[in-house]
């Protein structure tokens, strides 16, 4: 990939796409091709093929997807399976037809079986039943991995697949009904602190364990692998350590400065008990996560506050 290569970052307004754009810009890549949803609906196959034929991107980072936390995933299964299948099918096929040189597909750690041995190695894929709260999203992402591998096998299409763990960072979704846990906790503790509330309710029992990776680390890994990895086997991208939701809540509360009580609500789903990725393959390729969790959360809280301030000024 040259500094003036034509690079399409699909989903550039989202958490992942915006981080990939920042990373590419910092590395001097100057020809980014970007379209928001109103300009190009990736679920529309004809529109996607026309776009690729006209713009002829050479490299593609597919960061566009329908994503959400445990509640959004379990309450809108049809959207999660349809949107993701359509987005990735259209984009991979149009990229192949228009002669894209290399394509990066992003999956998720939830593609692995609910009770996969921990830490989860890449070869655990399809060895057991999925976690029911996100099986629709997971099935779509598994189809994307298999499509990338099939296209490589039959057409020599150079697609690589990254499986990131739970991500967080600036540009995340802070809507409490649809977000992931980390932005939800930042918002809940911030609002409770401002309102002087005595307690904050956390979903589930607090015992599930999750691994969190700052999205700037993911973007750095994505660039590294786009440049140095070219293999049909997918590759896990994680931080290498996990914590319980209870520990995470304590950490976020201390960063935000909330001093009240934490109340757990076991009527809400816990989801999978644990999903820590085995990142030995990634480490062997010379890449490691660098942003410590406390520092990453503090930066994300700063970003959240700057957005809140901006919406007041507007
Ligand atoms: O981040 P999260 O929604 O997704 O939830 P998953 C992680 C854990 O945090 C669950 C708990 O045990 C939740 O019950 N939790 C506690 C909360 N309080 C909250 C809260 O206020 N909001 C949220 N959202 N959770 C998703 C999948 O699973 O992970 C997706 O549904 C995707 O498919 C994503 O793979 C990375 O880690 O459970």
Short mmCIF file of C-alpha atoms and ligand atoms in Angstrom, two decimals:
data_model
loop_
_atom_site.label_atom_id
_atom_site.label_comp_id
_atom_site.label_asym_id
_atom_site.label_seq_id
_atom_site.Cartn_x
_atom_site.Cartn_y
_atom_site.Cartn_z
CA UNK A 1 0.00 0.00 0.00
CA UNK A 2 1.59 3.27 -1.16
CA UNK A 3 1.06 6.68 0.45
CA UNK A 4 -1.10 7.73 -2.54
CA UNK A 5 -3.02 4.45 -2.93
CA UNK A 6 -6.79 4.80 -3.20
CA UNK A 7 -8.11 3.49 0.13
CA UNK A 8 -11.82 3.05 0.89
CA UNK A 9 -12.62 3.12 4.62
CA UNK A 10 -16.22 1.93 4.85
CA UNK A 11 -17.94 3.16 8.01
CA UNK A 12 -15.61 6.13 8.55
CA UNK A 13 -17.98 7.91 10.96
CA UNK A 14 -18.12 5.01 13.42
CA UNK A 15 -15.91 4.03 16.35
CA UNK A 16 -13.65 1.76 14.27
CA UNK A 17 -13.73 3.52 10.90
CA UNK A 18 -12.90 6.92 12.38
CA UNK A 19 -9.93 5.42 14.27
CA UNK A 20 -8.65 3.75 11.08
CA UNK A 21 -8.90 7.08 9.25
CA UNK A 22 -6.91 8.83 12.02
CA UNK A 23 -4.25 6.13 11.89
CA UNK A 24 -3.97 6.20 8.08
CA UNK A 25 -3.80 10.00 8.02
CA UNK A 26 -1.09 9.98 10.72
CA UNK A 27 0.94 7.52 8.62
CA UNK A 28 0.68 9.81 5.57
CA UNK A 29 -1.91 7.98 3.47
CA UNK A 30 -3.49 10.83 1.58
CA UNK A 31 -6.08 9.33 -0.75
CA UNK A 32 -8.90 8.15 1.49
CA UNK A 33 -12.25 7.50 -0.16
CA UNK A 34 -15.11 8.07 2.27
CA UNK A 35 -18.89 7.90 1.95
CA UNK A 36 -21.42 8.27 4.72
CA UNK A 37 -24.69 6.33 4.85
CA UNK A 38 -26.68 9.04 3.07
CA UNK A 39 -24.23 8.94 0.13
CA UNK A 40 -23.83 5.18 -0.16
CA UNK A 41 -26.08 2.55 1.42
CA UNK A 42 -23.86 -0.53 1.61
CA UNK A 43 -26.96 -2.74 1.83
CA UNK A 44 -27.78 -1.75 -1.77
CA UNK A 45 -25.81 -4.12 -4.01
CA UNK A 46 -26.20 -2.15 -7.24
CA UNK A 47 -25.16 1.11 -5.58
CA UNK A 48 -22.10 -0.58 -4.08
CA UNK A 49 -21.03 -2.11 -7.40
CA UNK A 50 -21.48 1.25 -9.18
CA UNK A 51 -19.44 2.99 -6.49
CA UNK A 52 -16.55 0.50 -6.78
CA UNK A 53 -16.62 0.65 -10.57
CA UNK A 54 -16.46 4.45 -10.53
CA UNK A 55 -13.97 5.03 -7.69
CA UNK A 56 -11.76 1.96 -8.19
CA UNK A 57 -10.40 1.74 -4.64
CA UNK A 58 -7.22 -0.34 -4.39
CA UNK A 59 -7.47 -1.17 -0.68
CA UNK A 60 -10.57 -1.56 1.49
CA UNK A 61 -11.01 -1.47 5.26
CA UNK A 62 -14.55 -2.72 5.91
CA UNK A 63 -15.43 -1.05 9.22
CA UNK A 64 -19.12 -0.56 8.38
CA UNK A 65 -21.44 -2.88 10.31
CA UNK A 66 -24.59 -2.93 12.36
CA UNK A 67 -23.24 -3.15 15.90
CA UNK A 68 -24.57 -2.78 19.42
CA UNK A 69 -24.45 -4.04 22.96
CA UNK A 70 -26.09 -7.07 24.50
CA UNK A 71 -29.62 -5.59 24.56
CA UNK A 72 -29.61 -4.23 20.99
CA UNK A 73 -28.24 -7.54 19.71
CA UNK A 74 -30.87 -9.64 21.45
CA UNK A 75 -33.84 -7.37 20.74
CA UNK A 76 -33.20 -6.61 17.02
CA UNK A 77 -31.93 -9.93 15.65
CA UNK A 78 -33.34 -9.46 12.13
CA UNK A 79 -31.54 -6.14 11.60
CA UNK A 80 -28.29 -7.55 12.97
CA UNK A 81 -28.29 -10.52 10.62
CA UNK A 82 -29.69 -8.79 7.51
CA UNK A 83 -27.70 -5.55 7.63
CA UNK A 84 -24.40 -7.29 8.30
CA UNK A 85 -24.88 -10.01 5.68
CA UNK A 86 -25.89 -7.41 3.09
CA UNK A 87 -23.09 -4.93 3.87
CA UNK A 88 -20.30 -7.50 3.77
CA UNK A 89 -21.65 -9.56 0.84
CA UNK A 90 -22.11 -6.49 -1.36
CA UNK A 91 -18.76 -4.99 -0.44
CA UNK A 92 -16.68 -8.15 -0.86
CA UNK A 93 -18.29 -9.00 -4.22
CA UNK A 94 -17.96 -5.44 -5.59
CA UNK A 95 -14.34 -5.30 -4.40
CA UNK A 96 -13.59 -8.57 -6.17
CA UNK A 97 -15.29 -7.48 -9.40
CA UNK A 98 -13.49 -4.13 -9.51
CA UNK A 99 -10.03 -5.61 -8.83
CA UNK A 100 -9.32 -4.42 -5.27
CA UNK A 101 -5.74 -5.39 -4.30
CA UNK A 102 -6.36 -6.14 -0.63
CA UNK A 103 -9.41 -6.20 1.62
CA UNK A 104 -9.59 -6.12 5.41
CA UNK A 105 -12.68 -7.67 7.05
CA UNK A 106 -13.49 -7.13 10.72
CA UNK A 107 -15.37 -9.73 12.74
CA UNK A 108 -15.82 -9.95 16.50
CA UNK A 109 -14.87 -12.15 19.44
CA UNK A 110 -18.54 -13.17 19.72
CA UNK A 111 -18.14 -15.47 16.70
CA UNK A 112 -16.62 -18.08 19.03
CA UNK A 113 -18.62 -20.73 20.92
CA UNK A 114 -20.10 -19.56 24.21
CA UNK A 115 -18.03 -22.07 26.19
CA UNK A 116 -14.84 -22.01 24.13
CA UNK A 117 -11.67 -22.84 26.13
CA UNK A 118 -10.04 -19.62 27.37
CA UNK A 119 -8.07 -17.78 26.10
CA UNK A 120 -9.85 -18.41 22.80
CA UNK A 121 -7.68 -19.57 19.92
CA UNK A 122 -8.62 -18.93 16.30
CA UNK A 123 -9.20 -22.65 15.73
CA UNK A 124 -12.13 -22.64 18.21
CA UNK A 125 -14.37 -21.30 15.43
CA UNK A 126 -17.44 -23.51 14.82
CA UNK A 127 -16.58 -26.01 17.55
CA UNK A 128 -19.71 -25.39 19.67
CA UNK A 129 -22.98 -23.47 20.13
CA UNK A 130 -22.94 -19.65 20.09
CA UNK A 131 -23.98 -17.25 22.87
CA UNK A 132 -27.75 -16.74 22.24
CA UNK A 133 -27.76 -12.95 22.95
CA UNK A 134 -25.62 -12.31 19.87
CA UNK A 135 -25.92 -15.38 17.66
CA UNK A 136 -27.48 -13.44 14.73
CA UNK A 137 -24.64 -10.97 14.59
CA UNK A 138 -22.15 -13.80 15.09
CA UNK A 139 -23.62 -15.90 12.26
CA UNK A 140 -23.39 -12.92 9.90
CA UNK A 141 -19.75 -12.30 10.86
CA UNK A 142 -18.89 -16.01 10.49
CA UNK A 143 -20.42 -15.87 6.99
CA UNK A 144 -18.14 -12.88 6.23
CA UNK A 145 -15.04 -14.82 7.30
CA UNK A 146 -16.06 -17.82 5.21
CA UNK A 147 -16.85 -15.62 2.22
CA UNK A 148 -13.44 -13.97 2.44
CA UNK A 149 -11.78 -17.39 2.61
CA UNK A 150 -13.88 -18.76 -0.27
CA UNK A 151 -13.03 -15.74 -2.44
CA UNK A 152 -9.34 -16.18 -1.69
CA UNK A 153 -9.53 -19.90 -2.54
CA UNK A 154 -11.51 -19.55 -5.78
CA UNK A 155 -10.55 -16.10 -7.10
CA UNK A 156 -7.23 -15.39 -5.37
CA UNK A 157 -8.94 -12.39 -3.73
CA UNK A 158 -6.58 -11.10 -1.03
CA UNK A 159 -8.89 -10.69 1.94
CA UNK A 160 -7.67 -10.81 5.54
CA UNK A 161 -9.95 -11.21 8.57
CA UNK A 162 -9.36 -9.67 12.00
CA UNK A 163 -11.37 -10.70 15.08
CA UNK A 164 -11.24 -7.84 17.58
CA UNK A 165 -12.26 -8.19 21.19
CA UNK A 166 -14.70 -5.66 22.82
CA UNK A 167 -13.65 -2.21 21.63
CA UNK A 168 -14.05 1.26 23.14
CA UNK A 169 -12.84 4.81 22.57
CA UNK A 170 -13.81 8.16 21.06
CA UNK A 171 -16.82 8.19 18.68
CA UNK A 172 -18.38 5.29 20.59
CA UNK A 173 -22.16 5.02 20.95
CA UNK A 174 -23.26 6.32 24.38
CA UNK A 175 -26.99 5.61 23.93
CA UNK A 176 -27.91 3.53 26.99
CA UNK A 177 -30.39 1.31 25.11
CA UNK A 178 -28.01 0.27 22.33
CA UNK A 179 -24.45 0.81 23.58
CA UNK A 180 -21.83 -1.59 24.85
CA UNK A 181 -21.01 -1.73 28.54
CA UNK A 182 -18.03 0.63 28.68
CA UNK A 183 -19.65 3.74 27.17
CA UNK A 184 -22.83 2.94 29.14
CA UNK A 185 -20.88 2.96 32.41
CA UNK A 186 -19.09 6.21 31.56
CA UNK A 187 -22.40 7.89 30.87
CA UNK A 188 -24.25 6.41 33.86
CA UNK A 189 -21.52 7.37 36.35
CA UNK A 190 -21.10 10.83 34.84
CA UNK A 191 -24.82 11.59 34.96
CA UNK A 192 -25.13 10.19 38.49
CA UNK A 193 -22.20 12.33 39.66
CA UNK A 194 -23.70 15.47 38.13
CA UNK A 195 -27.17 14.72 39.55
CA UNK A 196 -25.78 13.74 42.98
CA UNK A 197 -27.41 10.29 42.78
CA UNK A 198 -26.49 7.78 45.49
CA UNK A 199 -26.44 4.66 43.31
CA UNK A 200 -25.94 3.45 39.75
CA UNK A 201 -27.60 0.33 38.35
CA UNK A 202 -25.36 -2.07 36.42
CA UNK A 203 -26.90 -4.79 34.26
CA UNK A 204 -26.41 -8.45 35.15
CA UNK A 205 -24.52 -10.01 38.06
CA UNK A 206 -21.18 -8.26 37.51
CA UNK A 207 -19.39 -11.61 37.24
CA UNK A 208 -18.92 -11.94 33.44
CA UNK A 209 -15.38 -11.24 32.31
CA UNK A 210 -14.60 -9.10 29.29
CA UNK A 211 -11.46 -8.00 27.48
CA UNK A 212 -11.32 -4.37 26.30
CA UNK A 213 -9.14 -2.93 23.55
CA UNK A 214 -8.83 0.77 22.77
CA UNK A 215 -9.93 1.44 19.21
CA UNK A 216 -6.68 3.31 18.44
CA UNK A 217 -4.83 0.09 19.23
CA UNK A 218 -7.17 -1.81 16.90
CA UNK A 219 -6.58 0.76 14.12
CA UNK A 220 -2.84 0.40 14.57
CA UNK A 221 -3.16 -3.41 14.36
CA UNK A 222 -5.35 -3.09 11.26
CA UNK A 223 -2.72 -1.02 9.46
CA UNK A 224 0.08 -3.35 10.60
CA UNK A 225 -1.78 -6.41 9.31
CA UNK A 226 -2.86 -4.75 6.07
CA UNK A 227 0.84 -4.14 5.41
CA UNK A 228 2.34 -7.36 6.75
CA UNK A 229 -0.26 -10.14 6.81
CA UNK A 230 -1.68 -12.05 3.85
CA UNK A 231 -3.16 -15.36 4.89
CA UNK A 232 -6.59 -17.00 4.76
CA UNK A 233 -6.55 -17.74 8.49
CA UNK A 234 -8.30 -15.11 10.59
CA UNK A 235 -6.40 -13.45 13.38
CA UNK A 236 -7.48 -12.41 16.89
CA UNK A 237 -6.83 -8.82 17.97
CA UNK A 238 -6.99 -8.26 21.71
CA UNK A 239 -5.25 -6.78 24.70
CA UNK A 240 -4.40 -10.15 26.26
CA UNK A 241 -6.14 -9.58 29.62
CA UNK A 242 -9.70 -9.35 30.90
CA UNK A 243 -11.57 -8.11 33.98
CA UNK A 244 -14.99 -8.71 35.53
CA UNK A 245 -17.83 -6.27 34.85
CA UNK A 246 -17.79 -5.51 38.61
CA UNK A 247 -14.09 -4.57 38.44
CA UNK A 248 -14.71 -2.54 35.30
CA UNK A 249 -17.53 -0.66 37.02
CA UNK A 250 -15.24 0.17 39.96
CA UNK A 251 -12.54 1.39 37.58
CA UNK A 252 -14.91 3.59 35.53
CA UNK A 253 -16.49 5.00 38.73
CA UNK A 254 -13.07 5.97 40.06
CA UNK A 255 -12.03 7.62 36.78
CA UNK A 256 -15.31 9.55 36.51
CA UNK A 257 -15.28 10.43 40.22
CA UNK A 258 -18.58 8.81 41.22
CA UNK A 259 -18.53 7.87 44.91
CA UNK A 260 -21.96 6.27 45.41
CA UNK A 261 -23.04 2.65 45.44
CA UNK A 262 -23.12 0.12 42.58
CA UNK A 263 -26.33 -1.93 42.38
CA UNK A 264 -26.38 -5.01 40.13
CA UNK A 265 -29.60 -5.95 38.33
CA UNK A 266 -29.57 -9.72 37.68
CA UNK A 267 -32.83 -9.49 35.69
CA UNK A 268 -30.68 -8.16 32.81
CA UNK A 269 -28.65 -10.68 30.76
CA UNK A 270 -25.00 -11.45 31.57
CA UNK A 271 -24.28 -12.83 28.12
CA UNK A 272 -21.27 -15.05 27.65
CA UNK A 273 -19.35 -15.73 30.90
CA UNK A 274 -15.95 -14.98 29.42
CA UNK A 275 -14.34 -14.20 26.04
CA UNK A 276 -10.65 -13.58 26.36
CA UNK A 277 -8.83 -13.90 23.06
CA UNK A 278 -5.60 -15.81 22.62
CA UNK A 279 -3.37 -13.27 20.92
CA UNK A 280 -0.24 -15.37 20.47
CA UNK A 281 -0.52 -15.37 16.66
CA UNK A 282 -0.81 -11.58 16.65
CA UNK A 283 2.19 -11.26 18.99
CA UNK A 284 4.21 -13.54 16.75
CA UNK A 285 3.54 -11.09 13.90
CA UNK A 286 5.21 -8.33 15.90
CA UNK A 287 2.21 -6.42 17.21
CA UNK A 288 1.01 -5.78 20.78
CA UNK A 289 -1.62 -3.53 22.32
CA UNK A 290 -0.13 -0.45 23.94
CA UNK A 291 -2.90 1.63 25.54
CA UNK A 292 -3.49 0.68 29.22
CA UNK A 293 -7.16 0.33 30.16
CA UNK A 294 -7.19 3.11 32.79
CA UNK A 295 -5.54 5.57 30.40
CA UNK A 296 -7.87 4.57 27.54
CA UNK A 297 -10.99 5.00 29.65
CA UNK A 298 -9.77 8.38 30.97
CA UNK A 299 -9.26 9.61 27.38
CA UNK A 300 -12.66 8.30 26.33
CA UNK A 301 -14.28 10.06 29.32
CA UNK A 302 -12.60 13.31 28.25
CA UNK A 303 -13.97 12.86 24.73
CA UNK A 304 -17.46 12.16 26.13
CA UNK A 305 -17.32 15.36 28.19
CA UNK A 306 -16.16 17.41 25.19
CA UNK A 307 -19.12 16.09 23.20
CA UNK A 308 -21.56 16.86 26.02
CA UNK A 309 -20.15 20.41 26.18
CA UNK A 310 -20.44 20.78 22.40
CA UNK A 311 -24.10 19.77 22.42
CA UNK A 312 -24.80 22.36 25.16
CA UNK A 313 -23.01 25.09 23.14
CA UNK A 314 -24.96 24.11 20.00
O1 LIG B 1 -20.82 -4.68 26.20
P1 LIG B 1 -22.00 -5.58 26.22
O2 LIG B 1 -23.30 -5.00 25.89
O3 LIG B 1 -21.78 -6.78 25.25
O4 LIG B 1 -22.14 -6.20 27.71
P2 LIG B 1 -21.25 -8.28 25.24
C1 LIG B 1 -21.06 -6.76 28.41
C2 LIG B 1 -21.48 -7.11 29.82
O5 LIG B 1 -21.71 -5.89 30.56
C3 LIG B 1 -22.78 -7.92 29.95
C4 LIG B 1 -22.93 -5.97 31.27
O6 LIG B 1 -22.62 -8.89 30.97
C5 LIG B 1 -23.80 -6.86 30.38
O7 LIG B 1 -24.89 -7.39 31.12
N1 LIG B 1 -23.46 -4.61 31.51
C6 LIG B 1 -23.60 -4.03 32.74
C7 LIG B 1 -23.94 -3.75 30.60
N2 LIG B 1 -24.16 -2.83 32.64
C8 LIG B 1 -24.38 -2.60 31.31
C9 LIG B 1 -24.94 -1.52 30.58
O8 LIG B 1 -25.37 -0.50 31.13
N3 LIG B 1 -24.97 -1.65 29.21
C10 LIG B 1 -24.50 -2.76 28.58
N4 LIG B 1 -24.56 -2.80 27.24
N5 LIG B 1 -23.99 -3.82 29.26
C11 LIG B 1 -21.56 -7.84 22.73
C12 LIG B 1 -22.30 -8.53 21.62
O9 LIG B 1 -21.65 -8.70 23.78
O10 LIG B 1 -20.21 -7.63 22.46
C13 LIG B 1 -21.93 -8.09 20.29
O11 LIG B 1 -23.69 -8.44 21.87
C14 LIG B 1 -20.46 -7.76 20.12
O12 LIG B 1 -22.29 -9.06 19.38
C15 LIG B 1 -19.88 -7.02 21.29
O13 LIG B 1 -19.71 -8.92 19.89
C16 LIG B 1 -18.41 -6.80 21.20
O14 LIG B 1 -19.76 -8.32 25.43
O15 LIG B 1 -22.01 -9.16 26.16
#
